[in-house]
Coordinates of C-alpha atoms and ligand atoms in Angstrom, one line a residue:
X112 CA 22.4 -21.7 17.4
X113 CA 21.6 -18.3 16.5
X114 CA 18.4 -16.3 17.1
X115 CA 18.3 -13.5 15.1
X116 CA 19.9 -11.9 12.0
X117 CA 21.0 -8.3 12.2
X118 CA 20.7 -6.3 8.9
X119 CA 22.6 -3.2 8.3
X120 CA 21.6 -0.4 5.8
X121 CA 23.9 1.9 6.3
X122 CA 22.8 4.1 3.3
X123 CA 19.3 4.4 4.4
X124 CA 20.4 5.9 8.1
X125 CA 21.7 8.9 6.2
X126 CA 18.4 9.8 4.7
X127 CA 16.6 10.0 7.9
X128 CA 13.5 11.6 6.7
X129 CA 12.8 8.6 4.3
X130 CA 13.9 5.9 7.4
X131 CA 10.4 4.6 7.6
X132 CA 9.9 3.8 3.9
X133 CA 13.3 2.6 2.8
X134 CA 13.1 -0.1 6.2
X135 CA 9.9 -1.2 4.7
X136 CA 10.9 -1.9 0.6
X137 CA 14.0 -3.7 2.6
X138 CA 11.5 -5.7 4.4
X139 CA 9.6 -6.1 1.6
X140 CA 12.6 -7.8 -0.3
X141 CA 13.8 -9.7 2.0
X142 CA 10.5 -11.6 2.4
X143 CA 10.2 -12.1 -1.0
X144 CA 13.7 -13.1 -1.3
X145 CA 13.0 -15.4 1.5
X146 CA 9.3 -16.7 0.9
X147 CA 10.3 -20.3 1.2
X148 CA 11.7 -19.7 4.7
X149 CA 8.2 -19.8 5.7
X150 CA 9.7 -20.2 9.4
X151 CA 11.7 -16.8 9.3
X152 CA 10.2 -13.8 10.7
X153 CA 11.2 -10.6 9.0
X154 CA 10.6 -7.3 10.3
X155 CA 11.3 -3.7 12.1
X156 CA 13.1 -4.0 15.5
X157 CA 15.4 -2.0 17.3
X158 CA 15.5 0.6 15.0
X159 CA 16.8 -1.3 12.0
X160 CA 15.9 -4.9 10.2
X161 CA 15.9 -8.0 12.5
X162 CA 15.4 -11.9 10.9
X163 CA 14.1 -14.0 14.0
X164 CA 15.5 -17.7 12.8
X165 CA 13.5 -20.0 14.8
X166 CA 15.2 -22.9 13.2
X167 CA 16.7 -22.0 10.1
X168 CA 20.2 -21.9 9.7
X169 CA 21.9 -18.2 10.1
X170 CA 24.8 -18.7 7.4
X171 CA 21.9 -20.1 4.7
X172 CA 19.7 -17.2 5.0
X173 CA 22.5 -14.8 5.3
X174 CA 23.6 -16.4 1.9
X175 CA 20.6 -15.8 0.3
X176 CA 20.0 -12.3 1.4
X177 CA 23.5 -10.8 0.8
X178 CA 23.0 -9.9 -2.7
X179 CA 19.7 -7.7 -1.8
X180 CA 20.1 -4.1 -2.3
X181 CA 20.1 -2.1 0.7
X182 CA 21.5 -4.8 2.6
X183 CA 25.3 -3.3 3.7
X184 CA 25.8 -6.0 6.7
X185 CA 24.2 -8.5 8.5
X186 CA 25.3 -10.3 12.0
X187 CA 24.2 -13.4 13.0
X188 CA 23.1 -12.6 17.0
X189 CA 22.1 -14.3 20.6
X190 CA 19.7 -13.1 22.5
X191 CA 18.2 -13.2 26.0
X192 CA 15.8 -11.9 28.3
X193 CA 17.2 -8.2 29.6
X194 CA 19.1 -8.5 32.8
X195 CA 23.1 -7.7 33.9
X196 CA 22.9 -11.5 34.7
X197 CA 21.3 -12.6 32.0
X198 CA 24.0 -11.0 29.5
X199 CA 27.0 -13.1 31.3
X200 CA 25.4 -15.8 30.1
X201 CA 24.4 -14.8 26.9
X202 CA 28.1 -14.3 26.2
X203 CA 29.3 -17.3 27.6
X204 CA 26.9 -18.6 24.5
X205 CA 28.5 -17.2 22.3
X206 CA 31.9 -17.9 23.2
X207 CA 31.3 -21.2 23.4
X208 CA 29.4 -21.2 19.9
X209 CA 31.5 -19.6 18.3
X210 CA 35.2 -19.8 19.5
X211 CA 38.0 -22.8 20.4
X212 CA 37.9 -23.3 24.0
X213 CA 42.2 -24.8 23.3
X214 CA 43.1 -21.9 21.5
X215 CA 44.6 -19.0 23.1
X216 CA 42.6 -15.6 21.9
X217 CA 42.6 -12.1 22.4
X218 CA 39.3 -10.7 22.8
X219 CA 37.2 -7.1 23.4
X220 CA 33.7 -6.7 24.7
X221 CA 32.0 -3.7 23.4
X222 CA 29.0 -3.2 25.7
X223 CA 26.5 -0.6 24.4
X224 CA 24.5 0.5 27.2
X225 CA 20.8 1.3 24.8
X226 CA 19.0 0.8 28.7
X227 CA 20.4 4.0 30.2
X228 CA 18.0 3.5 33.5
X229 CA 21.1 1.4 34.4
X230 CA 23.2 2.5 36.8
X231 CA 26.5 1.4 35.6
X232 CA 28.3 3.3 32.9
X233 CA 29.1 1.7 29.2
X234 CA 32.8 1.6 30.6
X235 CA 32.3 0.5 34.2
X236 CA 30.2 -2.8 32.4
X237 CA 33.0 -3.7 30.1
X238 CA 35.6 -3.8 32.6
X239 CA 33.4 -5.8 35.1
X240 CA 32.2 -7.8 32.4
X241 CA 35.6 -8.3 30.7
X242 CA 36.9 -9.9 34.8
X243 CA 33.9 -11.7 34.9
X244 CA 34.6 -13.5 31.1
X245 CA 38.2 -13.5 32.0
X246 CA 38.0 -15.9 34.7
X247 CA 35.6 -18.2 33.2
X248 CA 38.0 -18.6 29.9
X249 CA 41.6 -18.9 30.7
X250 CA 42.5 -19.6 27.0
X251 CA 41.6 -15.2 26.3
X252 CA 43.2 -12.5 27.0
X253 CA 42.2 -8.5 26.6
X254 CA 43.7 -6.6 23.6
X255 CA 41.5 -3.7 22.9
X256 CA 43.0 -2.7 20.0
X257 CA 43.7 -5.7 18.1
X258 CA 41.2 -8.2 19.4
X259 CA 40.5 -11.1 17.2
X260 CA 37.2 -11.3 18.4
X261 CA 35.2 -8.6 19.8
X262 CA 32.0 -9.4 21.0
X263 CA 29.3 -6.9 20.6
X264 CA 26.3 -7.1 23.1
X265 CA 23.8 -4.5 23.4
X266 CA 22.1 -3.9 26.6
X267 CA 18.5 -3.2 25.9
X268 CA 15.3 -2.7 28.5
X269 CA 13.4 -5.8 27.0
X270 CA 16.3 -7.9 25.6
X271 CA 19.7 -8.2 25.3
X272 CA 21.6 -8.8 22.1
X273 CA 25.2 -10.4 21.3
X274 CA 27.3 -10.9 17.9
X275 CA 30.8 -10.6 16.7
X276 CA 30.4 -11.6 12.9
X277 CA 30.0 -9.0 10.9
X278 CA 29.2 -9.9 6.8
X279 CA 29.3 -7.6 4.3
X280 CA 26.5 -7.4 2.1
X281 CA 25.8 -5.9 -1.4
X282 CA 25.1 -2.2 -0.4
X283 CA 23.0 0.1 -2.7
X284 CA 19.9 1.3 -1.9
X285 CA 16.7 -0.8 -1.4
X286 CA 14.4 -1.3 -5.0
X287 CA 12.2 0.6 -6.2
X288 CA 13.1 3.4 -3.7
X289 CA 13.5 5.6 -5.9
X290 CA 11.5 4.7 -8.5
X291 CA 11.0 3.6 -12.3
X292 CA 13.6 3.7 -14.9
X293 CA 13.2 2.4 -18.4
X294 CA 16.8 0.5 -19.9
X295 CA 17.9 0.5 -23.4
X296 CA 19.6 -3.4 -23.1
X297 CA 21.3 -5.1 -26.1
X298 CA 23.1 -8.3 -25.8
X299 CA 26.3 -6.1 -25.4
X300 CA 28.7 -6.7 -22.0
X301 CA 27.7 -2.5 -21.4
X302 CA 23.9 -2.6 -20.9
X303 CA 23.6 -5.5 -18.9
X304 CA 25.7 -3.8 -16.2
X305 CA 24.6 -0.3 -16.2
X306 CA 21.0 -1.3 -15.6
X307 CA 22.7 -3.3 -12.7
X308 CA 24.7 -0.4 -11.5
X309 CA 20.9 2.0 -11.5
X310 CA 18.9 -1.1 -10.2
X311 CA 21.5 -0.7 -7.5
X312 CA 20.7 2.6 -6.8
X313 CA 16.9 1.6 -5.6
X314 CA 15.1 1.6 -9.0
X315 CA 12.8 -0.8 -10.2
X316 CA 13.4 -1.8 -13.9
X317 CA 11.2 -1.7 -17.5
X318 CA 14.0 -3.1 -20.2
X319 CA 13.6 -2.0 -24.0
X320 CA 15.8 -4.1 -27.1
X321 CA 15.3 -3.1 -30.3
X322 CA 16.1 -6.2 -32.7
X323 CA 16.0 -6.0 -36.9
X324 CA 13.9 -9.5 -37.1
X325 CA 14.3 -11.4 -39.6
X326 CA 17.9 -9.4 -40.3
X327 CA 18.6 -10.5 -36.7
X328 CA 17.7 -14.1 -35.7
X329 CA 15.5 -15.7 -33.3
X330 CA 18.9 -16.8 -31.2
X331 CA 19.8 -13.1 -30.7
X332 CA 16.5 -12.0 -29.2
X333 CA 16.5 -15.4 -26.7
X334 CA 20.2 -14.0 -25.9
X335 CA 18.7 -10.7 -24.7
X336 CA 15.9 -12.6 -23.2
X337 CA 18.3 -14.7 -21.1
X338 CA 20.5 -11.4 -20.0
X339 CA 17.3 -9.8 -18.7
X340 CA 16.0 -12.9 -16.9
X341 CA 19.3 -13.2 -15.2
X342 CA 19.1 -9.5 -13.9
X343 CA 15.8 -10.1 -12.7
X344 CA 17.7 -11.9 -9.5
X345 CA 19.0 -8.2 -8.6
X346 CA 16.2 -6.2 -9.9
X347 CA 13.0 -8.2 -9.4
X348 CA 10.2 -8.0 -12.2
X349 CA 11.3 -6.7 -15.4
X350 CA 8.7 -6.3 -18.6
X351 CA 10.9 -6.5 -21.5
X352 CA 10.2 -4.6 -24.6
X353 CA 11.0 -6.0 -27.8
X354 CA 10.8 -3.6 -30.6
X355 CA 11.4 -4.4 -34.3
X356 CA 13.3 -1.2 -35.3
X357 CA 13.6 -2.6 -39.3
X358 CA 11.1 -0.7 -41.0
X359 CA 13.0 2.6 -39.3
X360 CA 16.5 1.3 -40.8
X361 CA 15.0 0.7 -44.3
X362 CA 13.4 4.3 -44.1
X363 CA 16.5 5.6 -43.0
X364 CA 18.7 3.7 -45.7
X365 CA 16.6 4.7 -48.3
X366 CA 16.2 8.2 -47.7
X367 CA 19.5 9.3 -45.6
X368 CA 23.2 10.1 -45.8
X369 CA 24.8 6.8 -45.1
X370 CA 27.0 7.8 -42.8
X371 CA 24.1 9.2 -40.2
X372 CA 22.4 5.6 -39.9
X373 CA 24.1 4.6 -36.6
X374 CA 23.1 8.2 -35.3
X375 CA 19.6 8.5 -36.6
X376 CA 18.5 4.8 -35.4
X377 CA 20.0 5.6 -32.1
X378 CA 17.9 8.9 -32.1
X379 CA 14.8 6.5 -33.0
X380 CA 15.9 4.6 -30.4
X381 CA 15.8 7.1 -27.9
X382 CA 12.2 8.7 -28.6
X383 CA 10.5 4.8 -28.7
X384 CA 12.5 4.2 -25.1
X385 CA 11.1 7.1 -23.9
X386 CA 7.7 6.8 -24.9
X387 CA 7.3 3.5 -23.4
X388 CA 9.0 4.9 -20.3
X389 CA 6.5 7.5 -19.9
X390 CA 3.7 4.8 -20.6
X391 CA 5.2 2.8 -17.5
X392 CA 5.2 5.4 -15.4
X393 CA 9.3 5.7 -15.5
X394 CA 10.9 9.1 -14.6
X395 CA 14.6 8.0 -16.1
X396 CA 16.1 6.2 -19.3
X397 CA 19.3 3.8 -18.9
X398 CA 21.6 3.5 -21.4
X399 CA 25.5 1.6 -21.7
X400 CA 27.4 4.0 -23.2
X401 CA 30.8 5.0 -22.4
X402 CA 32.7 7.9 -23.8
X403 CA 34.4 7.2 -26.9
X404 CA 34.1 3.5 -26.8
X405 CA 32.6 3.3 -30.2
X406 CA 32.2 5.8 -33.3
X407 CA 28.6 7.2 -31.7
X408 CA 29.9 7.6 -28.5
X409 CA 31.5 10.7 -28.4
X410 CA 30.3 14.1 -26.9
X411 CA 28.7 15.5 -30.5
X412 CA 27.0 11.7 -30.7
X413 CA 25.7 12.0 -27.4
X414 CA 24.2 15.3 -28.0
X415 CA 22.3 14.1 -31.0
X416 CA 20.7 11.0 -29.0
X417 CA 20.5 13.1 -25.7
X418 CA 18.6 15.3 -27.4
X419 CA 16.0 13.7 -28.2
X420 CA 14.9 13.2 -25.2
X421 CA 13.0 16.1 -23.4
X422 CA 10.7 14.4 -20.6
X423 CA 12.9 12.8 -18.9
X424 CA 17.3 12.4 -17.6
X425 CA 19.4 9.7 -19.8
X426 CA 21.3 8.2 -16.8
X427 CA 24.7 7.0 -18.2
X428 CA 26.2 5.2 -15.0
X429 CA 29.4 3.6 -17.6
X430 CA 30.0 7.1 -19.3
X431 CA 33.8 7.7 -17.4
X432 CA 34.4 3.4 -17.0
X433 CA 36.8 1.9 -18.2
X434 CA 36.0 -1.5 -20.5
X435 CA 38.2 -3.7 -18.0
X436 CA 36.7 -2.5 -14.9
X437 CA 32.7 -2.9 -16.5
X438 CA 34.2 -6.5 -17.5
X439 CA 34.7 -7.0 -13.9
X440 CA 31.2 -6.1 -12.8
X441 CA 30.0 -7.9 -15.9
X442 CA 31.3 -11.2 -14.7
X443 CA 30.7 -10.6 -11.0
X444 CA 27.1 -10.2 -11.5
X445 CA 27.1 -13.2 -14.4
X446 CA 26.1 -11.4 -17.2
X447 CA 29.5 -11.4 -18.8
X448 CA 28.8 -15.4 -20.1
X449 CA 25.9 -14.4 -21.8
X450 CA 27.0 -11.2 -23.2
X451 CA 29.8 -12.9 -24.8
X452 CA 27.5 -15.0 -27.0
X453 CA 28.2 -14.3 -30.3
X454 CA 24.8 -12.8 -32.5
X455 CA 23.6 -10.5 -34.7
X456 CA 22.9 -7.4 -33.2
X457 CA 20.6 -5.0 -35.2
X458 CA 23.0 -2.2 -35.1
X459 CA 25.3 -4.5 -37.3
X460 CA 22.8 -4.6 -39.8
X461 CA 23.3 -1.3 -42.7
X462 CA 26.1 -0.7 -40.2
X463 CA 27.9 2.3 -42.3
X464 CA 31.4 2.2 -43.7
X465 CA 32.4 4.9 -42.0
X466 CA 30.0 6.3 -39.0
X467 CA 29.6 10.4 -38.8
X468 CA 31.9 10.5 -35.0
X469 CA 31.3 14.6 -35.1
X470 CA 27.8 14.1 -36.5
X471 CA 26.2 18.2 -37.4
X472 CA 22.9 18.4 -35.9
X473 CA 21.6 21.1 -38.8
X474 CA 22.5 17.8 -41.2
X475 CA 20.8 15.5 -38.9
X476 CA 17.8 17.7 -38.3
X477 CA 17.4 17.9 -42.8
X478 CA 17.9 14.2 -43.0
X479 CA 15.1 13.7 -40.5
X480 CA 12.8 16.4 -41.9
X481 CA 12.4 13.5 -44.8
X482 CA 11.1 11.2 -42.5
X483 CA 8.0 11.0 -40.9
X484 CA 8.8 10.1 -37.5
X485 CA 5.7 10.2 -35.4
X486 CA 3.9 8.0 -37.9
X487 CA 7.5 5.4 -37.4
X488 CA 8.0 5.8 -33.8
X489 CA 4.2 4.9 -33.2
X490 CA 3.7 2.0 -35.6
X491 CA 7.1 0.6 -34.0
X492 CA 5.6 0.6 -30.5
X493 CA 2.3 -0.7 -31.7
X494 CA 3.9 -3.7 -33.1
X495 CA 6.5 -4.4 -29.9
X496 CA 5.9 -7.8 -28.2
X497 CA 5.7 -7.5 -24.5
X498 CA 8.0 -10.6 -21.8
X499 CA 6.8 -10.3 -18.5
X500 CA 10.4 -11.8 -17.0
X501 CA 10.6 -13.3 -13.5
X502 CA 13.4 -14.6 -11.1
X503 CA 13.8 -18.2 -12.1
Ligands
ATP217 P1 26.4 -2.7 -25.2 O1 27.5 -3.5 -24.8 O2 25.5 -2.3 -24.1 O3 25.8 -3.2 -26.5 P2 28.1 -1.1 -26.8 O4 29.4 -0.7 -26.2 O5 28.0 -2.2 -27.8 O6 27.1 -1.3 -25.6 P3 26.5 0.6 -28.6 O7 26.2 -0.6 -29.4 O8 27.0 1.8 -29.2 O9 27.6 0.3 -27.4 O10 25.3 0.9 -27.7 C1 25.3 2.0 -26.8 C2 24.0 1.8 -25.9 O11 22.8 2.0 -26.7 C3 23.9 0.5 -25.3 O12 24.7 0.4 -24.1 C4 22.4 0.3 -25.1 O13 22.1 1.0 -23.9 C5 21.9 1.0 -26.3 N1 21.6 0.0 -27.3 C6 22.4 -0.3 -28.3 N2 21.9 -1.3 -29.1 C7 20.7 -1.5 -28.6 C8 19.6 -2.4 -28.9 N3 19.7 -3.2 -29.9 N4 18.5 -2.4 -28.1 C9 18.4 -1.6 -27.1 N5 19.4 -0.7 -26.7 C10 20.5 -0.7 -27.5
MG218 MG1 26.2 -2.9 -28.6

């Protein structure tokens, strides 16, 4: 039986300065992740994030935890009362835990010596150690380079610790580290994983779709609903944002150069994101795109969108990806299922013949001037319905 998990986050070391507060939104996650556990006891030791198990089993919590972000390893761990003494037979425990008494192994002990009032050096307490071990197991033998198990034991004043699993977790930094970004999601394969691949990098996430109800059914929305649901297992919480961006596309249809729809909804797109972002207190917008994947997606299209936007960066995690490679992370995190659905999606709807790819600003800039965009942007917000969306 195990005692204790170790958690790594090997990220968060770098940044000392911010130690303190990126240990305790880990923390924080892990307890919510693990609020069922009620027996588990999560919290700062040792410098880093320990999981007392009392009874629970190590491999079932380290299941449910590796998928946090900001988790980069964890090692189920002994431990005993501090004490030369005492950590022989803590590693006799976990020898005979963890390994085949018949089988003939070659082993290492790493002894980190954290008690320094201890009068034998790091060295000195492997090799006296590594005898001791030695002639208790006839079945190991020493190879320091190679070992197939190397047991790690830290010698501590108040305790001493011993592992020698070590399970890689899902890295990233912890959420809502660094804050709030707003998404643009569709029901794409793109969107779903670039607000994974932010989320990832310790944000907390507020999700806007823009459907073309009743151009786009009631099937396609549920689709989008489902995709955000499922990324709510990464990110946490997510309010989703569902914005009816029709009356925009009529405008636009009626009163524009055909060929600038795709660009001029993506534009309203862009100013109704960001408005909500700044209502929700979000310093970033997320969007999928990935250079010259599509028609708008080139470097003149992205100007035209980009610029739009003035209070805040458009983080583009997918911009140099290739399709095969988002795929990948599409169907590692499970989104790629969903995405695949096939719906309307309100960019298909008065999608041009032939979209502007080198779009001219001055000719986007006239075809706006007959617009009247605040008076759009803000009845389109008004009228948005508003999913509060919650790990299942
Ligand atoms: P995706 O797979 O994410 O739909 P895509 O390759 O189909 O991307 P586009 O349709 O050109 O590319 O969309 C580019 C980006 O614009 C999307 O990744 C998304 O961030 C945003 N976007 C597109 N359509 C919508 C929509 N209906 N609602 C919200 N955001 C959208
Ligand atoms: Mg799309």
């Amino acid at each position: 039986m195990y005692d204790i998990i170790i958690v790594r986050n090997g990220e968060i070391s770098v940044k000392k300065k911010n130690k303190a507060e990126f240990e305790n939104a880990l923390v924080k996650n892990i307890k919510y992740r693990l609020y069922k556990n009620k027996e588990v006891k999560i919290q700062k030791e040792n410098g880093r994030v320990e999981i007392s198990l009392a009874n629970a089993d190590a491999f079932e919590i380290i299941k449910k935890i590796d998928d946090i972000f900001g988790v980069v390893s964890m090692s189920p761990a002994m431990v005993s009362d501090s004490g030369y003494d005492n950590l022989f037979e803590l590693i006799k425990r976990l020898i005979d835990f963890e390994m085949d008494k018949d089988k003939k192994t070659s082993f290492k002990l790493s002894i980190r010596r954290i008690d320094k009032s201890f009068d034998m050096q790091s060295n000195q307490m492997n090799i006296d150690m590594g005898e001791k071990v030695l002639k208790e197991y006839p079945n190991l033998y020493v190879d320091v380079k190679n070992p197939e198990f190397e047991i790690h034991c830290e010698f501590r004043k108040d305790v001493n610790i011993v592992y020698s699993k070590k399970i890689l977790g899902e890295g990233g930094m912890p959420r809502g580290i660094n804050g709030r970004a707003c998404t643009l999601i569709s029901g794409g394969i793109d969107s779903p994983v670039a607000t994974y691949l932010m989320a990832r990098r310790g944000l907390f996430i507020e999700a806007v779709h823009f459907h073309s109800y009743p151009f786009t059914n009631e099937r396609s929305k549920q689709k989008v609903i489902d995709l955000v649901s499922h990324l709510t297992a990464y990110c946490g919480k997510i309010r989703l944002h569902l914005v009816n961006l029709l009356d925009i596309q009529k405008e636009i249809n009626e009163k524009c150069p055909e060929e600038y729809m795709t660009i001029l909804s993506r534009r309203f797109m862009m100013r109704i994101a960001q408005d909500i972002a700044n209502e929700y207190e979000c310093t970033a917008l997320i969007t999928g795109e990935s250079l010259g994947q599509v028609a708008s997606q080139t470097s003149l299209g992205l100007l035209a969108t980009d610029n739009v936007v003035n209070t805040m960066p458009v983080f583009r995690p997918l911009i140099a990806m290739e399709k095969d490679s988002i795929i990948e992370v599409a169907k590692k995190i499970g989104t790629y299922d969903i995405s695949i659905i096939k719906e309307e999606d309100c960019c298909t709807v008065f999608l041009p013949k032939k979209p502007a790819t080198k779009p001219k600003m001055e000719k986007v800039l006239s075809s706006e001037e007959k617009l009247d965009i605040d008076k759009l942007v803000k009845s389109a917000i008004e009228k948005r319905e508003i999913l509060e969306l919650k790990i299942k």
